[in-house]
Amino acid sequence: MNKKNQQIINFLDETFPNVSCALNYNKDYELVIAVMLSAQTTDKAVNAVTEVLFSRFNSLEKLASASLEEVENIIKKIGMYKLKAQNVIGIAKKILEDFNEAVPSDKDLLQTLPGVGNKTAGVIRCEIFKI
């Protein structure tokens, strides 16, 4: 890293100390789902629905086998909930089946997850992998 970049990083660290993600999560895949759900809604609304979602389905296996209707009912308070419910289940299945239960760090691989685009992949890489 060159000197100029390091100066910028130091300035940002001093200006914005203790910056953390506003989305609540305990497991890496929970962050992936929360960030995907946050499109077109507030972090506060996402935290409210993911609290219920992740307590009801507390593993990738349970999420992957969840009924679409049940997931829709839990996340109904946020926008585009029908599509997002499909994405929740799809993300769980893909992480289980294609990535051996681990969230990939590679941007292109992240974008193969349902509902995960460039911006979401960037947030995930920054928060989980510090990339």
mmCIF file with all atom_site columns, N, CA and C in Angstrom, residues 72-107:
data_model
loop_
_atom_site.group_PDB
_atom_site.id
_atom_site.type_symbol
_atom_site.label_atom_id
_atom_site.label_alt_id
_atom_site.label_comp_id
_atom_site.label_asym_id
_atom_site.label_entity_id
_atom_site.label_seq_id
_atom_site.pdbx_PDB_ins_code
_atom_site.Cartn_x
_atom_site.Cartn_y
_atom_site.Cartn_z
_atom_site.occupancy
_atom_site.B_iso_or_equiv
_atom_site.pdbx_formal_charge
_atom_site.auth_seq_id
_atom_site.auth_comp_id
_atom_site.auth_asym_id
_atom_site.auth_atom_id
_atom_site.pdbx_PDB_model_num
ATOM 1   N N  . GLU A 1 72  ? -42.064 -16.121 3.559  1.00 0.00 ? 72  GLU A N  1
ATOM 2   C CA . GLU A 1 72  ? -42.806 -14.921 3.138  1.00 0.00 ? 72  GLU A CA 1
ATOM 3   C C  . GLU A 1 72  ? -43.538 -14.287 4.310  1.00 0.00 ? 72  GLU A C  1
ATOM 4   N N  . ASN A 1 73  ? -44.201 -15.103 5.125  1.00 0.00 ? 73  ASN A N  1
ATOM 5   C CA . ASN A 1 73  ? -44.953 -14.567 6.264  1.00 0.00 ? 73  ASN A CA 1
ATOM 6   C C  . ASN A 1 73  ? -44.048 -13.874 7.271  1.00 0.00 ? 73  ASN A C  1
ATOM 7   N N  . ILE A 1 74  ? -42.847 -14.389 7.450  1.00 0.00 ? 74  ILE A N  1
ATOM 8   C CA . ILE A 1 74  ? -41.912 -13.779 8.404  1.00 0.00 ? 74  ILE A CA 1
ATOM 9   C C  . ILE A 1 74  ? -41.371 -12.449 7.884  1.00 0.00 ? 74  ILE A C  1
ATOM 10  N N  . ILE A 1 75  ? -41.076 -12.373 6.585  1.00 0.00 ? 75  ILE A N  1
ATOM 11  C CA . ILE A 1 75  ? -40.432 -11.157 6.056  1.00 0.00 ? 75  ILE A CA 1
ATOM 12  C C  . ILE A 1 75  ? -41.420 -10.233 5.345  1.00 0.00 ? 75  ILE A C  1
ATOM 13  N N  . LYS A 1 76  ? -42.696 -10.481 5.491  1.00 0.00 ? 76  LYS A N  1
ATOM 14  C CA . LYS A 1 76  ? -43.741 -9.740  4.784  1.00 0.00 ? 76  LYS A CA 1
ATOM 15  C C  . LYS A 1 76  ? -43.677 -8.224  5.012  1.00 0.00 ? 76  LYS A C  1
ATOM 16  N N  . LYS A 1 77  ? -43.101 -7.799  6.104  1.00 0.00 ? 77  LYS A N  1
ATOM 17  C CA . LYS A 1 77  ? -43.056 -6.375  6.448  1.00 0.00 ? 77  LYS A CA 1
ATOM 18  C C  . LYS A 1 77  ? -42.069 -5.577  5.600  1.00 0.00 ? 77  LYS A C  1
ATOM 19  N N  . ILE A 1 78  ? -41.207 -6.270  4.866  1.00 0.00 ? 78  ILE A N  1
ATOM 20  C CA . ILE A 1 78  ? -40.242 -5.546  4.033  1.00 0.00 ? 78  ILE A CA 1
ATOM 21  C C  . ILE A 1 78  ? -40.644 -5.632  2.566  1.00 0.00 ? 78  ILE A C  1
ATOM 22  N N  . GLY A 1 79  ? -40.174 -4.689  1.787  1.00 0.00 ? 79  GLY A N  1
ATOM 23  C CA . GLY A 1 79  ? -40.521 -4.634  0.370  1.00 0.00 ? 79  GLY A CA 1
ATOM 24  C C  . GLY A 1 79  ? -40.014 -5.830  -0.410 1.00 0.00 ? 79  GLY A C  1
ATOM 25  N N  . MET A 1 80  ? -40.735 -6.146  -1.461 1.00 0.00 ? 80  MET A N  1
ATOM 26  C CA . MET A 1 80  ? -40.368 -7.219  -2.382 1.00 0.00 ? 80  MET A CA 1
ATOM 27  C C  . MET A 1 80  ? -40.199 -8.559  -1.655 1.00 0.00 ? 80  MET A C  1
ATOM 28  N N  . TYR A 1 81  ? -41.030 -8.801  -0.663 1.00 0.00 ? 81  TYR A N  1
ATOM 29  C CA . TYR A 1 81  ? -40.853 -9.965  0.197  1.00 0.00 ? 81  TYR A CA 1
ATOM 30  C C  . TYR A 1 81  ? -41.024 -11.300 -0.527 1.00 0.00 ? 81  TYR A C  1
ATOM 31  N N  . LYS A 1 82  ? -41.846 -11.337 -1.567 1.00 0.00 ? 82  LYS A N  1
ATOM 32  C CA . LYS A 1 82  ? -42.034 -12.609 -2.278 1.00 0.00 ? 82  LYS A CA 1
ATOM 33  C C  . LYS A 1 82  ? -40.738 -13.051 -2.975 1.00 0.00 ? 82  LYS A C  1
ATOM 34  N N  . LEU A 1 83  ? -40.117 -12.147 -3.695 1.00 0.00 ? 83  LEU A N  1
ATOM 35  C CA . LEU A 1 83  ? -38.852 -12.464 -4.358 1.00 0.00 ? 83  LEU A CA 1
ATOM 36  C C  . LEU A 1 83  ? -37.751 -12.710 -3.335 1.00 0.00 ? 83  LEU A C  1
ATOM 37  N N  . LYS A 1 84  ? -37.713 -11.888 -2.300 1.00 0.00 ? 84  LYS A N  1
ATOM 38  C CA . LYS A 1 84  ? -36.679 -12.032 -1.280 1.00 0.00 ? 84  LYS A CA 1
ATOM 39  C C  . LYS A 1 84  ? -36.809 -13.351 -0.529 1.00 0.00 ? 84  LYS A C  1
ATOM 40  N N  . ALA A 1 85  ? -38.024 -13.828 -0.312 1.00 0.00 ? 85  ALA A N  1
ATOM 41  C CA . ALA A 1 85  ? -38.223 -15.122 0.347  1.00 0.00 ? 85  ALA A CA 1
ATOM 42  C C  . ALA A 1 85  ? -37.633 -16.241 -0.509 1.00 0.00 ? 85  ALA A C  1
ATOM 43  N N  . GLN A 1 86  ? -37.842 -16.170 -1.810 1.00 0.00 ? 86  GLN A N  1
ATOM 44  C CA . GLN A 1 86  ? -37.239 -17.158 -2.715 1.00 0.00 ? 86  GLN A CA 1
ATOM 45  C C  . GLN A 1 86  ? -35.717 -17.091 -2.629 1.00 0.00 ? 86  GLN A C  1
ATOM 46  N N  . ASN A 1 87  ? -35.191 -15.874 -2.562 1.00 0.00 ? 87  ASN A N  1
ATOM 47  C CA . ASN A 1 87  ? -33.741 -15.695 -2.471 1.00 0.00 ? 87  ASN A CA 1
ATOM 48  C C  . ASN A 1 87  ? -33.172 -16.243 -1.162 1.00 0.00 ? 87  ASN A C  1
ATOM 49  N N  . VAL A 1 88  ? -33.895 -16.056 -0.055 1.00 0.00 ? 88  VAL A N  1
ATOM 50  C CA . VAL A 1 88  ? -33.443 -16.573 1.240  1.00 0.00 ? 88  VAL A CA 1
ATOM 51  C C  . VAL A 1 88  ? -33.229 -18.081 1.146  1.00 0.00 ? 88  VAL A C  1
ATOM 52  N N  . ILE A 1 89  ? -34.232 -18.770 0.652  1.00 0.00 ? 89  ILE A N  1
ATOM 53  C CA . ILE A 1 89  ? -34.151 -20.222 0.531  1.00 0.00 ? 89  ILE A CA 1
ATOM 54  C C  . ILE A 1 89  ? -33.074 -20.611 -0.484 1.00 0.00 ? 89  ILE A C  1
ATOM 55  N N  . GLY A 1 90  ? -33.017 -19.891 -1.590 1.00 0.00 ? 90  GLY A N  1
ATOM 56  C CA . GLY A 1 90  ? -32.010 -20.171 -2.619 1.00 0.00 ? 90  GLY A CA 1
ATOM 57  C C  . GLY A 1 90  ? -30.587 -19.966 -2.137 1.00 0.00 ? 90  GLY A C  1
ATOM 58  N N  . ILE A 1 91  ? -30.358 -18.919 -1.356 1.00 0.00 ? 91  ILE A N  1
ATOM 59  C CA . ILE A 1 91  ? -29.025 -18.665 -0.793 1.00 0.00 ? 91  ILE A CA 1
ATOM 60  C C  . ILE A 1 91  ? -28.624 -19.821 0.119  1.00 0.00 ? 91  ILE A C  1
ATOM 61  N N  . ALA A 1 92  ? -29.532 -20.233 0.995  1.00 0.00 ? 92  ALA A N  1
ATOM 62  C CA . ALA A 1 92  ? -29.229 -21.336 1.917  1.00 0.00 ? 92  ALA A CA 1
ATOM 63  C C  . ALA A 1 92  ? -28.894 -22.606 1.144  1.00 0.00 ? 92  ALA A C  1
ATOM 64  N N  . LYS A 1 93  ? -29.686 -22.919 0.143  1.00 0.00 ? 93  LYS A N  1
ATOM 65  C CA . LYS A 1 93  ? -29.440 -24.133 -0.647 1.00 0.00 ? 93  LYS A CA 1
ATOM 66  C C  . LYS A 1 93  ? -28.093 -24.068 -1.363 1.00 0.00 ? 93  LYS A C  1
ATOM 67  N N  . LYS A 1 94  ? -27.809 -22.934 -1.982 1.00 0.00 ? 94  LYS A N  1
ATOM 68  C CA . LYS A 1 94  ? -26.571 -22.814 -2.757 1.00 0.00 ? 94  LYS A CA 1
ATOM 69  C C  . LYS A 1 94  ? -25.334 -22.873 -1.867 1.00 0.00 ? 94  LYS A C  1
ATOM 70  N N  . ILE A 1 95  ? -25.388 -22.221 -0.704 1.00 0.00 ? 95  ILE A N  1
ATOM 71  C CA . ILE A 1 95  ? -24.246 -22.274 0.217  1.00 0.00 ? 95  ILE A CA 1
ATOM 72  C C  . ILE A 1 95  ? -24.046 -23.711 0.709  1.00 0.00 ? 95  ILE A C  1
ATOM 73  N N  . LEU A 1 96  ? -25.119 -24.401 0.976  1.00 0.00 ? 96  LEU A N  1
ATOM 74  C CA . LEU A 1 96  ? -25.025 -25.800 1.401  1.00 0.00 ? 96  LEU A CA 1
ATOM 75  C C  . LEU A 1 96  ? -24.463 -26.697 0.303  1.00 0.00 ? 96  LEU A C  1
ATOM 76  N N  . GLU A 1 97  ? -25.053 -26.592 -0.874 1.00 0.00 ? 97  GLU A N  1
ATOM 77  C CA . GLU A 1 97  ? -24.746 -27.524 -1.960 1.00 0.00 ? 97  GLU A CA 1
ATOM 78  C C  . GLU A 1 97  ? -23.460 -27.199 -2.718 1.00 0.00 ? 97  GLU A C  1
ATOM 79  N N  . ASP A 1 98  ? -23.214 -25.928 -2.949 1.00 0.00 ? 98  ASP A N  1
ATOM 80  C CA . ASP A 1 98  ? -22.085 -25.549 -3.811 1.00 0.00 ? 98  ASP A CA 1
ATOM 81  C C  . ASP A 1 98  ? -20.840 -25.079 -3.063 1.00 0.00 ? 98  ASP A C  1
ATOM 82  N N  . PHE A 1 99  ? -21.001 -24.638 -1.814 1.00 0.00 ? 99  PHE A N  1
ATOM 83  C CA . PHE A 1 99  ? -19.878 -24.035 -1.105 1.00 0.00 ? 99  PHE A CA 1
ATOM 84  C C  . PHE A 1 99  ? -19.579 -24.699 0.234  1.00 0.00 ? 99  PHE A C  1
ATOM 85  N N  . ASN A 1 100 ? -20.060 -25.944 0.399  1.00 0.00 ? 100 ASN A N  1
ATOM 86  C CA . ASN A 1 100 ? -19.737 -26.721 1.594  1.00 0.00 ? 100 ASN A CA 1
ATOM 87  C C  . ASN A 1 100 ? -20.034 -25.956 2.885  1.00 0.00 ? 100 ASN A C  1
ATOM 88  N N  . GLU A 1 101 ? -21.157 -25.257 2.883  1.00 0.00 ? 101 GLU A N  1
ATOM 89  C CA . GLU A 1 101 ? -21.676 -24.525 4.045  1.00 0.00 ? 101 GLU A CA 1
ATOM 90  C C  . GLU A 1 101 ? -20.877 -23.282 4.417  1.00 0.00 ? 101 GLU A C  1
ATOM 91  N N  . ALA A 1 102 ? -19.962 -22.845 3.558  1.00 0.00 ? 102 ALA A N  1
ATOM 92  C CA . ALA A 1 102 ? -19.154 -21.655 3.844  1.00 0.00 ? 102 ALA A CA 1
ATOM 93  C C  . ALA A 1 102 ? -19.450 -20.560 2.826  1.00 0.00 ? 102 ALA A C  1
ATOM 94  N N  . VAL A 1 103 ? -19.602 -19.351 3.299  1.00 0.00 ? 103 VAL A N  1
ATOM 95  C CA . VAL A 1 103 ? -19.806 -18.212 2.408  1.00 0.00 ? 103 VAL A CA 1
ATOM 96  C C  . VAL A 1 103 ? -18.498 -17.972 1.655  1.00 0.00 ? 103 VAL A C  1
ATOM 97  N N  . PRO A 1 104 ? -18.559 -17.921 0.331  1.00 0.00 ? 104 PRO A N  1
ATOM 98  C CA . PRO A 1 104 ? -17.318 -17.698 -0.431 1.00 0.00 ? 104 PRO A CA 1
ATOM 99  C C  . PRO A 1 104 ? -16.853 -16.245 -0.310 1.00 0.00 ? 104 PRO A C  1
ATOM 100 N N  . SER A 1 105 ? -15.559 -16.034 -0.396 1.00 0.00 ? 105 SER A N  1
ATOM 101 C CA . SER A 1 105 ? -15.021 -14.675 -0.346 1.00 0.00 ? 105 SER A CA 1
ATOM 102 C C  . SER A 1 105 ? -14.877 -14.071 -1.743 1.00 0.00 ? 105 SER A C  1
ATOM 103 N N  . ASP A 1 106 ? -14.872 -14.908 -2.749 1.00 0.00 ? 106 ASP A N  1
ATOM 104 C CA . ASP A 1 106 ? -14.702 -14.444 -4.122 1.00 0.00 ? 106 ASP A CA 1
ATOM 105 C C  . ASP A 1 106 ? -15.947 -13.684 -4.598 1.00 0.00 ? 106 ASP A C  1
ATOM 106 N N  . LYS A 1 107 ? -15.731 -12.509 -5.139 1.00 0.00 ? 107 LYS A N  1
ATOM 107 C CA . LYS A 1 107 ? -16.829 -11.646 -5.586 1.00 0.00 ? 107 LYS A CA 1
ATOM 108 C C  . LYS A 1 107 ? -17.707 -12.328 -6.635 1.00 0.00 ? 107 LYS A C  1
#
